[in-house]
mmCIF file of C-alpha atoms in Angstrom:
data_model
loop_
_atom_site.group_PDB
_atom_site.id
_atom_site.type_symbol
_atom_site.label_atom_id
_atom_site.label_comp_id
_atom_site.label_asym_id
_atom_site.label_seq_id
_atom_site.Cartn_x
_atom_site.Cartn_y
_atom_site.Cartn_z
ATOM 1 C CA MET A 20 0.000 0.000 0.000
ATOM 2 C CA ILE A 21 2.817 2.374 0.971
ATOM 3 C CA LEU A 22 4.588 1.455 -2.257
ATOM 4 C CA MET A 23 1.506 2.338 -4.275
ATOM 5 C CA LEU A 24 1.177 5.640 -2.486
ATOM 6 C CA PHE A 25 4.855 6.320 -3.110
ATOM 7 C CA LEU A 26 4.472 5.531 -6.805
ATOM 8 C CA ALA A 27 1.415 7.766 -6.986
ATOM 9 C CA LEU A 28 3.365 10.565 -5.303
ATOM 10 C CA VAL A 29 6.257 10.097 -7.728
ATOM 11 C CA LEU A 30 3.891 10.172 -10.703
ATOM 12 C CA PHE A 31 2.214 13.296 -9.369
ATOM 13 C CA LEU A 32 5.599 15.011 -8.904
ATOM 14 C CA VAL A 33 6.634 13.986 -12.421
ATOM 15 C CA TYR A 34 3.383 15.360 -13.784
ATOM 16 C CA LEU A 35 3.752 18.563 -11.769
ATOM 17 C CA LEU A 36 7.358 19.120 -12.794
ATOM 18 C CA ASN A 37 6.553 18.306 -16.419
ATOM 19 C CA THR A 38 3.628 20.702 -16.391
ATOM 20 C CA LEU A 39 5.645 23.487 -14.789
ATOM 21 C CA HIS A 40 8.489 22.927 -17.247
ATOM 22 C CA TYR A 41 6.104 22.902 -20.214
ATOM 23 C CA LYS A 42 4.286 25.996 -19.002
ATOM 24 C CA ARG A 43 7.550 27.896 -18.630
ATOM 25 C CA HIS A 44 9.212 26.843 -21.848
ATOM 26 C CA TRP A 45 6.573 25.891 -24.469
ATOM 27 C CA MET A 46 6.648 29.368 -26.122
ATOM 28 C CA GLU A 47 10.400 29.685 -25.758
ATOM 29 C CA ASN A 48 12.073 29.879 -29.218
ATOM 30 C CA PHE A 49 8.731 29.131 -30.860
ATOM 31 C CA GLU A 50 7.302 31.253 -33.667
ATOM 32 C CA VAL A 51 4.124 31.254 -35.702
ATOM 33 C CA GLN A 52 3.885 33.179 -38.961
ATOM 34 C CA ILE A 53 0.734 33.840 -41.007
ATOM 35 C CA ALA A 54 0.969 35.176 -44.561
ATOM 36 C CA PHE A 55 -1.075 35.361 -47.749
ATOM 37 C CA SER A 56 0.467 33.914 -50.903
ATOM 38 C CA GLU A 57 -0.129 37.263 -52.664
ATOM 39 C CA GLU A 58 -0.572 40.833 -51.479
ATOM 40 C CA GLN A 59 -3.290 41.603 -54.036
ATOM 41 C CA ALA A 60 -5.911 39.691 -55.987
ATOM 42 C CA GLY A 61 -9.223 40.085 -57.780
ATOM 43 C CA VAL A 62 -12.684 38.907 -56.841
ATOM 44 C CA GLY A 63 -12.968 35.228 -57.741
ATOM 45 C CA ASP A 64 -9.234 34.553 -57.508
ATOM 46 C CA THR A 65 -7.985 31.532 -55.559
ATOM 47 C CA LEU A 66 -5.035 32.063 -53.217
ATOM 48 C CA PHE A 67 -3.345 30.375 -50.266
ATOM 49 C CA LEU A 68 -2.895 31.327 -46.649
ATOM 50 C CA TYR A 69 0.284 29.958 -45.089
ATOM 51 C CA GLU A 70 0.538 29.055 -41.412
ATOM 52 C CA THR A 71 4.108 28.349 -40.388
ATOM 53 C CA ALA A 72 5.135 27.065 -36.947
ATOM 54 C CA ILE A 73 8.876 27.106 -36.178
ATOM 55 C CA ASN A 74 10.162 25.309 -33.090
ATOM 56 C CA LYS A 75 13.803 26.256 -32.411
ATOM 57 C CA LYS A 76 14.264 24.168 -29.285
ATOM 58 C CA LYS A 77 14.581 20.486 -28.454
ATOM 59 C CA MET A 78 11.317 20.215 -26.506
ATOM 60 C CA ARG A 79 8.441 18.747 -28.507
ATOM 61 C CA LEU A 80 5.028 20.415 -28.618
ATOM 62 C CA PRO A 81 2.540 17.561 -28.998
ATOM 63 C CA THR A 82 -0.498 19.791 -29.564
ATOM 64 C CA VAL A 83 -0.675 23.407 -30.692
ATOM 65 C CA CYS A 84 -3.873 25.092 -31.867
ATOM 66 C CA VAL A 85 -3.490 28.174 -34.060
ATOM 67 C CA LYS A 86 -6.594 30.377 -33.910
ATOM 68 C CA PHE A 87 -7.289 33.596 -35.757
ATOM 69 C CA GLY A 88 -10.185 35.488 -37.303
ATOM 70 C CA THR A 89 -10.590 36.755 -40.838
ATOM 71 C CA SER A 90 -13.413 37.838 -43.102
ATOM 72 C CA LYS A 91 -16.160 35.465 -44.127
ATOM 73 C CA TYR A 92 -15.619 36.741 -47.675
ATOM 74 C CA LEU A 93 -12.397 34.743 -47.836
ATOM 75 C CA ARG A 94 -13.980 31.347 -48.452
ATOM 76 C CA PHE A 95 -11.733 28.508 -47.256
ATOM 77 C CA GLU A 96 -12.150 25.108 -48.872
ATOM 78 C CA ASP A 97 -11.979 23.140 -45.614
ATOM 79 C CA ALA A 98 -14.508 25.261 -43.761
ATOM 80 C CA GLU A 99 -14.953 22.535 -41.123
ATOM 81 C CA SER A 100 -11.743 23.824 -39.505
ATOM 82 C CA GLY A 101 -13.478 27.010 -38.495
ATOM 83 C CA THR A 102 -16.768 28.687 -37.654
ATOM 84 C CA VAL A 103 -18.543 31.347 -39.682
ATOM 85 C CA SER A 104 -20.569 34.249 -38.293
ATOM 86 C CA ASP A 105 -19.849 37.858 -39.207
ATOM 87 C CA HIS A 106 -16.258 36.670 -39.477
ATOM 88 C CA PHE A 107 -14.559 33.374 -40.158
ATOM 89 C CA TYR A 108 -12.725 31.999 -37.134
ATOM 90 C CA ARG A 109 -10.014 29.523 -38.024
ATOM 91 C CA ASN A 110 -8.792 26.783 -35.646
ATOM 92 C CA ASP A 111 -5.922 24.573 -36.867
ATOM 93 C CA VAL A 112 -4.288 21.883 -34.758
ATOM 94 C CA MET A 113 -0.702 20.758 -35.345
ATOM 95 C CA SER A 114 2.054 18.797 -33.625
ATOM 96 C CA VAL A 115 5.602 20.206 -33.755
ATOM 97 C CA ASP A 116 8.701 18.215 -32.890
ATOM 98 C CA GLY A 117 11.905 19.723 -31.580
ATOM 99 C CA PHE A 118 13.833 21.778 -34.149
ATOM 100 C CA GLU A 119 11.037 21.347 -36.685
ATOM 101 C CA LYS A 120 9.165 23.685 -39.025
ATOM 102 C CA VAL A 121 5.552 22.826 -39.855
ATOM 103 C CA ARG A 122 3.759 24.654 -42.651
ATOM 104 C CA ARG A 123 0.064 24.501 -43.476
ATOM 105 C CA LYS A 124 -1.204 25.634 -46.873
ATOM 106 C CA LEU A 125 -4.850 26.742 -46.732
ATOM 107 C CA ARG A 126 -6.657 27.319 -50.014
ATOM 108 C CA PHE A 127 -9.361 29.994 -50.236
ATOM 109 C CA THR A 128 -11.326 32.046 -52.776
ATOM 110 C CA CYS A 129 -11.828 35.824 -52.660
ATOM 111 C CA LYS A 130 -15.570 36.497 -52.688
ATOM 112 C CA LYS A 131 -15.698 40.263 -52.250
ATOM 113 C CA ARG A 132 -13.500 43.294 -52.835
ATOM 114 C CA GLY A 133 -11.858 44.976 -49.863
ATOM 115 C CA MET A 134 -8.773 45.080 -47.655
ATOM 116 C CA TYR A 135 -8.386 42.022 -45.430
ATOM 117 C CA ARG A 136 -5.963 41.943 -42.505
ATOM 118 C CA ILE A 137 -4.986 39.426 -39.865
ATOM 119 C CA LYS A 138 -3.322 41.247 -36.977
ATOM 120 C CA GLU A 139 -3.534 38.774 -34.109
ATOM 121 C CA ALA A 140 -3.369 35.034 -33.598
ATOM 122 C CA GLU A 141 -3.969 32.944 -30.504
ATOM 123 C CA LEU A 142 -1.909 29.865 -29.688
ATOM 124 C CA VAL A 143 -3.354 27.196 -27.411
ATOM 125 C CA SER A 144 -1.435 24.220 -26.072
ATOM 126 C CA TYR A 145 -1.924 21.563 -23.382
ATOM 127 C CA ASP A 146 0.170 19.737 -20.814
ATOM 128 C CA LEU A 147 1.226 16.102 -21.196
ATOM 129 C CA PHE A 148 -2.123 14.779 -19.935
ATOM 130 C CA CYS A 149 -4.216 17.530 -21.590
ATOM 131 C CA ARG A 150 -5.489 18.718 -18.205
ATOM 132 C CA GLN A 151 -4.112 22.255 -18.255
ATOM 133 C CA THR A 152 -4.520 24.782 -21.077
ATOM 134 C CA PHE A 153 -1.892 27.353 -21.976
ATOM 135 C CA VAL A 154 -2.826 30.363 -24.092
ATOM 136 C CA HIS A 155 -0.573 32.883 -25.760
ATOM 137 C CA LYS A 156 -1.540 35.771 -28.034
ATOM 138 C CA LEU A 157 0.853 37.149 -30.577
ATOM 139 C CA SER A 158 0.824 39.884 -33.200
ATOM 140 C CA VAL A 159 0.943 38.900 -36.858
ATOM 141 C CA ASP A 160 0.907 41.003 -40.000
ATOM 142 C CA ALA A 161 -0.906 39.546 -42.986
ATOM 143 C CA SER A 162 -2.808 41.736 -45.452
ATOM 144 C CA LEU A 163 -4.558 41.195 -48.764
ATOM 145 C CA CYS A 164 -6.166 43.763 -51.055
ATOM 146 C CA VAL A 165 -8.951 42.306 -53.209
ATOM 147 C CA TYR A 166 -9.811 44.420 -56.245
ATOM 148 C CA PRO A 167 -13.235 44.673 -57.898
ATOM 149 C CA SER A 168 -13.668 42.298 -60.800
ATOM 150 C CA LEU A 169 -13.746 43.409 -64.421
ATOM 151 C CA LEU A 170 -16.909 43.061 -66.419
ATOM 152 C CA ASP A 171 -16.746 40.998 -69.593
ATOM 153 C CA VAL A 172 -15.934 43.430 -72.377
ATOM 154 C CA GLN A 173 -18.855 42.168 -74.445
ATOM 155 C CA LYS A 174 -21.222 43.318 -71.705
ATOM 156 C CA LEU A 175 -19.910 46.868 -72.097
ATOM 157 C CA VAL A 176 -20.535 47.015 -75.842
ATOM 158 C CA PRO A 177 -24.098 48.417 -75.501
ATOM 159 C CA VAL A 178 -22.787 51.279 -73.380
ATOM 160 C CA PHE A 179 -19.941 52.137 -75.747
ATOM 161 C CA ARG A 180 -22.278 52.018 -78.713
ATOM 162 C CA HIS A 181 -24.551 54.429 -76.898
ATOM 163 C CA MET A 182 -21.765 56.935 -76.237
ATOM 164 C CA THR A 183 -22.671 59.620 -78.785
ATOM 165 C CA GLY A 184 -22.374 57.067 -81.581
ATOM 166 C CA GLY A 185 -19.434 58.791 -83.163
ATOM 167 C CA TYR A 186 -16.085 58.121 -81.590
ATOM 168 C CA ARG A 187 -13.220 56.285 -83.186
ATOM 169 C CA THR A 188 -10.726 54.662 -80.845
ATOM 170 C CA SER A 189 -7.986 52.067 -80.967
ATOM 171 C CA LEU A 190 -10.091 49.634 -78.928
ATOM 172 C CA PRO A 191 -9.934 46.350 -80.880
ATOM 173 C CA LEU A 192 -11.990 44.712 -78.141
ATOM 174 C CA PHE A 193 -15.277 46.008 -79.421
ATOM 175 C CA GLU A 194 -16.784 44.997 -82.720
ATOM 176 C CA ASP A 195 -18.041 48.492 -83.564
ATOM 177 C CA PRO A 196 -18.589 50.622 -80.476
ATOM 178 C CA PHE A 197 -17.334 53.811 -82.124
ATOM 179 C CA ALA A 198 -18.213 54.279 -85.776
ATOM 180 C CA PHE A 199 -15.825 55.826 -88.305
ATOM 181 C CA ALA A 200 -15.547 59.609 -88.402
ATOM 182 C CA GLY A 201 -18.055 61.184 -90.785
ATOM 183 C CA VAL A 202 -21.834 61.223 -90.748
ATOM 184 C CA ARG A 203 -24.582 58.721 -90.084
ATOM 185 C CA GLU A 204 -28.367 58.677 -90.088
ATOM 186 C CA TYR A 205 -30.195 60.528 -87.331
ATOM 187 C CA THR A 206 -31.913 58.540 -84.572
ATOM 188 C CA PRO A 207 -34.391 59.841 -81.956
ATOM 189 C CA GLN A 208 -31.721 59.463 -79.272
ATOM 190 C CA ASP A 209 -29.389 61.973 -80.972
ATOM 191 C CA SER A 210 -29.105 65.592 -79.931
ATOM 192 C CA MET A 211 -30.314 68.143 -82.493
ATOM 193 C CA ARG A 212 -26.992 69.927 -82.053
ATOM 194 C CA ARG A 213 -25.219 67.052 -83.775
ATOM 195 C CA ILE A 214 -27.167 67.360 -87.051
ATOM 196 C CA HIS A 215 -24.919 67.877 -90.097
ATOM 197 C CA TRP A 216 -27.049 70.289 -92.112
ATOM 198 C CA LYS A 217 -25.116 70.163 -95.382
ATOM 199 C CA ALA A 218 -24.949 66.359 -95.404
ATOM 200 C CA SER A 219 -28.656 66.184 -94.554
ATOM 201 C CA ALA A 220 -29.535 68.449 -97.475
ATOM 202 C CA ARG A 221 -27.295 66.496 -99.843
ATOM 203 C CA MET A 222 -28.601 63.053 -98.832
ATOM 204 C CA GLY A 223 -32.239 63.998 -98.381
ATOM 205 C CA SER A 224 -32.490 62.686 -94.805
ATOM 206 C CA TRP A 225 -31.322 63.829 -91.411
ATOM 207 C CA GLN A 226 -27.643 63.074 -90.807
ATOM 208 C CA VAL A 227 -25.595 63.599 -87.646
ATOM 209 C CA LYS A 228 -21.905 64.210 -87.193
ATOM 210 C CA THR A 229 -19.589 61.466 -85.966
ATOM 211 C CA THR A 230 -16.364 62.797 -84.525
ATOM 212 C CA GLU A 231 -13.096 60.945 -84.283
ATOM 213 C CA TYR A 232 -12.237 60.174 -80.686
ATOM 214 C CA MET A 233 -8.696 61.263 -79.865
ATOM 215 C CA ALA A 234 -6.685 60.039 -76.889
ATOM 216 C CA SER A 235 -6.376 63.676 -75.810
ATOM 217 C CA THR A 236 -10.154 63.902 -75.361
ATOM 218 C CA PRO A 237 -10.833 62.865 -71.755
ATOM 219 C CA VAL A 238 -13.615 60.689 -70.460
ATOM 220 C CA VAL A 239 -14.961 61.795 -67.087
ATOM 221 C CA ILE A 240 -16.429 58.972 -64.995
ATOM 222 C CA LEU A 241 -18.733 60.046 -62.161
ATOM 223 C CA LEU A 242 -19.539 57.258 -59.717
ATOM 224 C CA ASN A 243 -22.455 57.963 -57.394
ATOM 225 C CA LEU A 244 -22.705 55.514 -54.486
ATOM 226 C CA GLU A 245 -25.743 57.094 -52.886
ATOM 227 C CA SER A 246 -28.446 54.565 -52.057
ATOM 228 C CA PRO A 247 -31.825 55.602 -53.501
ATOM 229 C CA GLY A 248 -33.838 54.301 -50.550
ATOM 230 C CA VAL A 249 -33.733 53.268 -46.915
ATOM 231 C CA PHE A 250 -32.263 49.857 -47.650
ATOM 232 C CA THR A 251 -28.808 49.620 -49.185
ATOM 233 C CA PRO A 252 -28.912 47.586 -52.419
ATOM 234 C CA VAL A 253 -25.426 46.139 -52.004
ATOM 235 C CA ASP A 254 -25.429 44.120 -55.242
ATOM 236 C CA LEU A 255 -26.278 47.158 -57.363
ATOM 237 C CA LEU A 256 -23.732 49.372 -55.624
ATOM 238 C CA GLU A 257 -21.078 46.700 -56.172
ATOM 239 C CA ASP A 258 -22.114 46.582 -59.841
ATOM 240 C CA SER A 259 -21.603 50.351 -59.970
ATOM 241 C CA ILE A 260 -18.063 49.973 -58.645
ATOM 242 C CA ARG A 261 -17.302 47.183 -61.132
ATOM 243 C CA LEU A 262 -18.610 49.363 -63.962
ATOM 244 C CA ALA A 263 -16.385 52.285 -62.953
ATOM 245 C CA TYR A 264 -13.295 50.089 -62.748
ATOM 246 C CA SER A 265 -14.081 48.397 -66.080
ATOM 247 C CA PHE A 266 -14.446 51.743 -67.869
ATOM 248 C CA VAL A 267 -11.153 53.006 -66.429
ATOM 249 C CA PHE A 268 -9.375 49.778 -67.343
ATOM 250 C CA TYR A 269 -10.546 49.476 -70.945
ATOM 251 C CA LEU A 270 -10.224 53.160 -71.775
ATOM 252 C CA CYS A 271 -6.806 53.678 -70.168
ATOM 253 C CA SER A 272 -5.515 50.425 -71.687
ATOM 254 C CA ASN A 273 -6.127 51.979 -75.080
ATOM 255 C CA GLY A 274 -4.651 55.405 -74.521
ATOM 256 C CA VAL A 275 -7.779 57.317 -73.520
ATOM 257 C CA ARG A 276 -7.332 59.713 -70.607
ATOM 258 C CA THR A 277 -9.862 59.356 -67.812
ATOM 259 C CA ARG A 278 -10.888 61.279 -64.739
ATOM 260 C CA LEU A 279 -12.615 59.261 -62.034
ATOM 261 C CA VAL A 280 -14.691 61.070 -59.434
ATOM 262 C CA ALA A 281 -16.588 59.029 -56.840
ATOM 263 C CA SER A 282 -18.680 59.887 -53.802
ATOM 264 C CA GLY A 283 -18.595 57.123 -51.221
ATOM 265 C CA ASP A 284 -18.012 57.695 -47.532
ATOM 266 C CA GLU A 285 -15.168 59.885 -48.755
ATOM 267 C CA LYS A 286 -14.835 61.766 -52.017
ATOM 268 C CA LEU A 287 -12.416 60.311 -54.535
ATOM 269 C CA ARG A 288 -10.784 62.098 -57.466
ATOM 270 C CA LEU A 289 -8.209 60.422 -59.696
ATOM 271 C CA GLU A 290 -6.743 61.865 -62.873
ATOM 272 C CA GLU A 291 -3.621 60.117 -64.095
ATOM 273 C CA ASN A 292 -2.606 58.361 -67.282
ATOM 274 C CA GLY A 293 -2.446 54.787 -68.483
ATOM 275 C CA ARG A 294 -1.277 52.166 -66.034
ATOM 276 C CA ASN A 295 -0.941 54.659 -63.198
ATOM 277 C CA GLN A 296 -4.628 55.522 -63.465
ATOM 278 C CA ILE A 297 -5.628 51.857 -63.651
ATOM 279 C CA ALA A 298 -3.561 50.992 -60.568
ATOM 280 C CA ALA A 299 -4.822 53.995 -58.591
ATOM 281 C CA ALA A 300 -8.465 53.342 -59.490
ATOM 282 C CA ARG A 301 -8.179 49.632 -58.764
ATOM 283 C CA ARG A 302 -6.892 50.184 -55.256
ATOM 284 C CA ALA A 303 -9.190 53.109 -54.452
ATOM 285 C CA LEU A 304 -12.282 51.215 -55.634
ATOM 286 C CA ALA A 305 -11.205 48.163 -53.654
ATOM 287 C CA LEU A 306 -11.313 50.231 -50.474
ATOM 288 C CA ILE A 307 -14.252 52.546 -51.149
ATOM 289 C CA SER A 308 -17.302 52.223 -48.893
ATOM 290 C CA TYR A 309 -20.838 53.531 -49.196
ATOM 291 C CA GLU A 310 -22.436 53.234 -45.764
ATOM 292 C CA HIS A 311 -22.500 57.015 -45.275
ATOM 293 C CA PRO A 312 -21.984 58.826 -48.619
ATOM 294 C CA CYS A 313 -20.344 62.210 -48.228
ATOM 295 C CA CYS A 314 -22.675 63.884 -50.759
ATOM 296 C CA SER A 315 -25.749 63.192 -52.842
ATOM 297 C CA GLY A 316 -25.681 62.257 -56.511
ATOM 298 C CA GLU A 317 -26.933 65.645 -57.667
ATOM 299 C CA GLU A 318 -24.229 67.378 -55.590
ATOM 300 C CA LEU A 319 -21.589 65.181 -57.195
ATOM 301 C CA VAL A 320 -22.821 66.092 -60.684
ATOM 302 C CA ARG A 321 -23.242 69.806 -60.040
ATOM 303 C CA ASN A 322 -19.832 70.111 -58.392
ATOM 304 C CA GLU A 323 -18.226 68.640 -61.490
ATOM 305 C CA ILE A 324 -20.003 70.835 -64.067
ATOM 306 C CA PRO A 325 -17.600 73.833 -63.713
ATOM 307 C CA ARG A 326 -14.652 71.532 -64.444
ATOM 308 C CA LEU A 327 -16.026 70.250 -67.753
ATOM 309 C CA HIS A 328 -15.177 71.320 -71.284
ATOM 310 C CA GLY A 329 -17.376 71.088 -74.318
ATOM 311 C CA ASP A 330 -15.466 68.136 -75.800
ATOM 312 C CA ASP A 331 -15.450 66.030 -72.618
ATOM 313 C CA HIS A 332 -17.420 62.840 -72.593
ATOM 314 C CA VAL A 333 -19.057 62.128 -69.238
ATOM 315 C CA ILE A 334 -20.147 58.713 -67.988
ATOM 316 C CA VAL A 335 -22.452 59.031 -64.978
ATOM 317 C CA ILE A 336 -22.861 55.782 -63.034
ATOM 318 C CA SER A 337 -25.781 56.077 -60.643
ATOM 319 C CA MET A 338 -28.646 53.859 -59.571
ATOM 320 C CA ALA A 339 -30.292 56.858 -57.887
ATOM 321 C CA GLY A 340 -32.371 58.600 -60.524
ATOM 322 C CA LYS A 341 -35.169 60.677 -59.092
ATOM 323 C CA LYS A 342 -35.947 64.205 -60.298
ATOM 324 C CA PRO A 343 -33.140 66.117 -58.470
ATOM 325 C CA MET A 344 -30.571 63.786 -60.027
ATOM 326 C CA GLN A 345 -32.203 64.048 -63.455
ATOM 327 C CA ASP A 346 -32.213 67.852 -63.231
ATOM 328 C CA ALA A 347 -28.496 67.862 -62.369
ATOM 329 C CA VAL A 348 -27.655 65.608 -65.321
ATOM 330 C CA ALA A 349 -29.807 67.757 -67.628
ATOM 331 C CA ASP A 350 -27.795 70.816 -66.539
ATOM 332 C CA MET A 351 -24.602 68.914 -67.264
ATOM 333 C CA MET A 352 -25.863 68.101 -70.753
ATOM 334 C CA ARG A 353 -26.075 71.844 -71.433
ATOM 335 C CA THR A 354 -22.348 72.118 -70.685
ATOM 336 C CA THR A 355 -21.182 69.121 -72.697
ATOM 337 C CA GLU A 356 -23.340 67.307 -75.221
ATOM 338 C CA SER A 357 -21.619 63.943 -74.685
ATOM 339 C CA VAL A 358 -23.190 62.462 -71.552
ATOM 340 C CA THR A 359 -24.025 58.801 -70.953
ATOM 341 C CA TRP A 360 -25.876 57.803 -67.800
ATOM 342 C CA VAL A 361 -25.403 54.140 -66.851
ATOM 343 C CA ALA A 362 -28.011 53.082 -64.288
ATOM 344 C CA PRO A 363 -27.690 49.688 -62.552
ATOM 345 C CA ILE A 364 -31.238 48.548 -61.842
ATOM 346 C CA VAL A 365 -32.945 45.408 -60.570
ATOM 347 C CA SER A 366 -35.606 45.402 -63.254
ATOM 348 C CA GLU A 367 -36.674 47.790 -65.962
ATOM 349 C CA HIS A 368 -40.284 47.322 -64.908
ATOM 350 C CA GLY A 369 -39.956 46.836 -61.133
ATOM 351 C CA GLU A 370 -42.009 48.871 -58.704
ATOM 352 C CA ASP A 371 -38.851 50.229 -57.096
ATOM 353 C CA ASN A 372 -37.559 51.533 -60.414
ATOM 354 C CA GLU A 373 -36.036 54.983 -60.017
ATOM 355 C CA PHE A 374 -36.595 55.754 -63.684
ATOM 356 C CA ARG A 375 -40.335 55.350 -64.108
ATOM 357 C CA GLU A 376 -40.659 59.043 -65.005
ATOM 358 C CA ILE A 377 -37.878 60.505 -67.123
ATOM 359 C CA SER A 378 -37.661 63.449 -69.470
ATOM 360 C CA PRO A 379 -36.879 62.973 -73.198
ATOM 361 C CA ALA A 380 -33.441 64.534 -72.687
ATOM 362 C CA ILE A 381 -32.533 62.043 -69.967
ATOM 363 C CA GLU A 382 -33.979 59.166 -71.966
ATOM 364 C CA ARG A 383 -31.564 59.964 -74.798
ATOM 365 C CA CYS A 384 -28.527 59.569 -72.560
ATOM 366 C CA LEU A 385 -29.728 56.736 -70.305
ATOM 367 C CA VAL A 386 -28.463 53.141 -70.477
ATOM 368 C CA LYS A 387 -30.126 50.779 -67.996
ATOM 369 C CA TRP A 388 -27.792 48.121 -66.642
ATOM 370 C CA GLY A 389 -30.294 45.408 -65.931
ATOM 371 C CA GLY A 390 -29.920 42.220 -67.917
ATOM 372 C CA ILE A 391 -26.819 43.578 -69.683
ATOM 373 C CA GLY A 392 -24.594 42.736 -66.701
#
């Protein structure tokens, strides 16, 4: 009996000493690193998140749990290793021998634009008999910028064809978005100011001018992220952002200067050339938010009117389209005749349609983005 008690006491002392030793030294010369495989990506891209545990001591760590939180919009393939609520909480278990490096490669897909950061991780380990829990928090630095996705160029063709019908550009992507310079037959959507009187008299029917689009002629893109109602239509606002980025990308890629002005929670103004403009717009639109827009759509339009010239082409992207916005766009059309209003909508005939009542002038410049995208 005494022998059994002695053995029990010895075992308890061994357990106690082992536990104290483990508690004191388990984080000694032990590192955990978390990093994304890329610093930037687009919506829909598949990347990897690397978890690396480095044990620089002889003592073995039989069980280490690495826990951290990230956005639910980074969709991991093995989602059973975490829980999803407003965020995704990852919990990975690994065993690390002495002087060993263990690396986990976690595959995920980017589901939404934005800046994603992991700043803190929590390490959890257990004593030899898994009776005591040891927790250690450490700072990590992993960041990923997810850009808005580009729209298929074929989906943009109706908009480019609508843009005054008379611009020539080097864009080989479009079958015939900008007709050759000269004249063409008048359509009800054309402004009377574009009528070519001599050609009309010569040909016996109304003809309108088509002007060659030069790279020096800027395109001004106005992005209004004001929600038209109480509820925020996230899908349509995201479509608006994708439209703005797609216009900047395709125009700048072909030598056309652009100016991007957006009103989200903060006002954005970008006016550079070529790749610099694409890169600046891509990052800015990845980070832009629209929970509390800094100004209304009509304010955005009216503030830009004094900056316009007669040869500017303006693309207004706005799902808000009630009378104050229509009046502002109509005033803009008196400054420059080349205005195209792209309106993301749920349905052309829905009850919540902002464009049930529009003037003939607005109808001429309006392109509804419902069913095109």
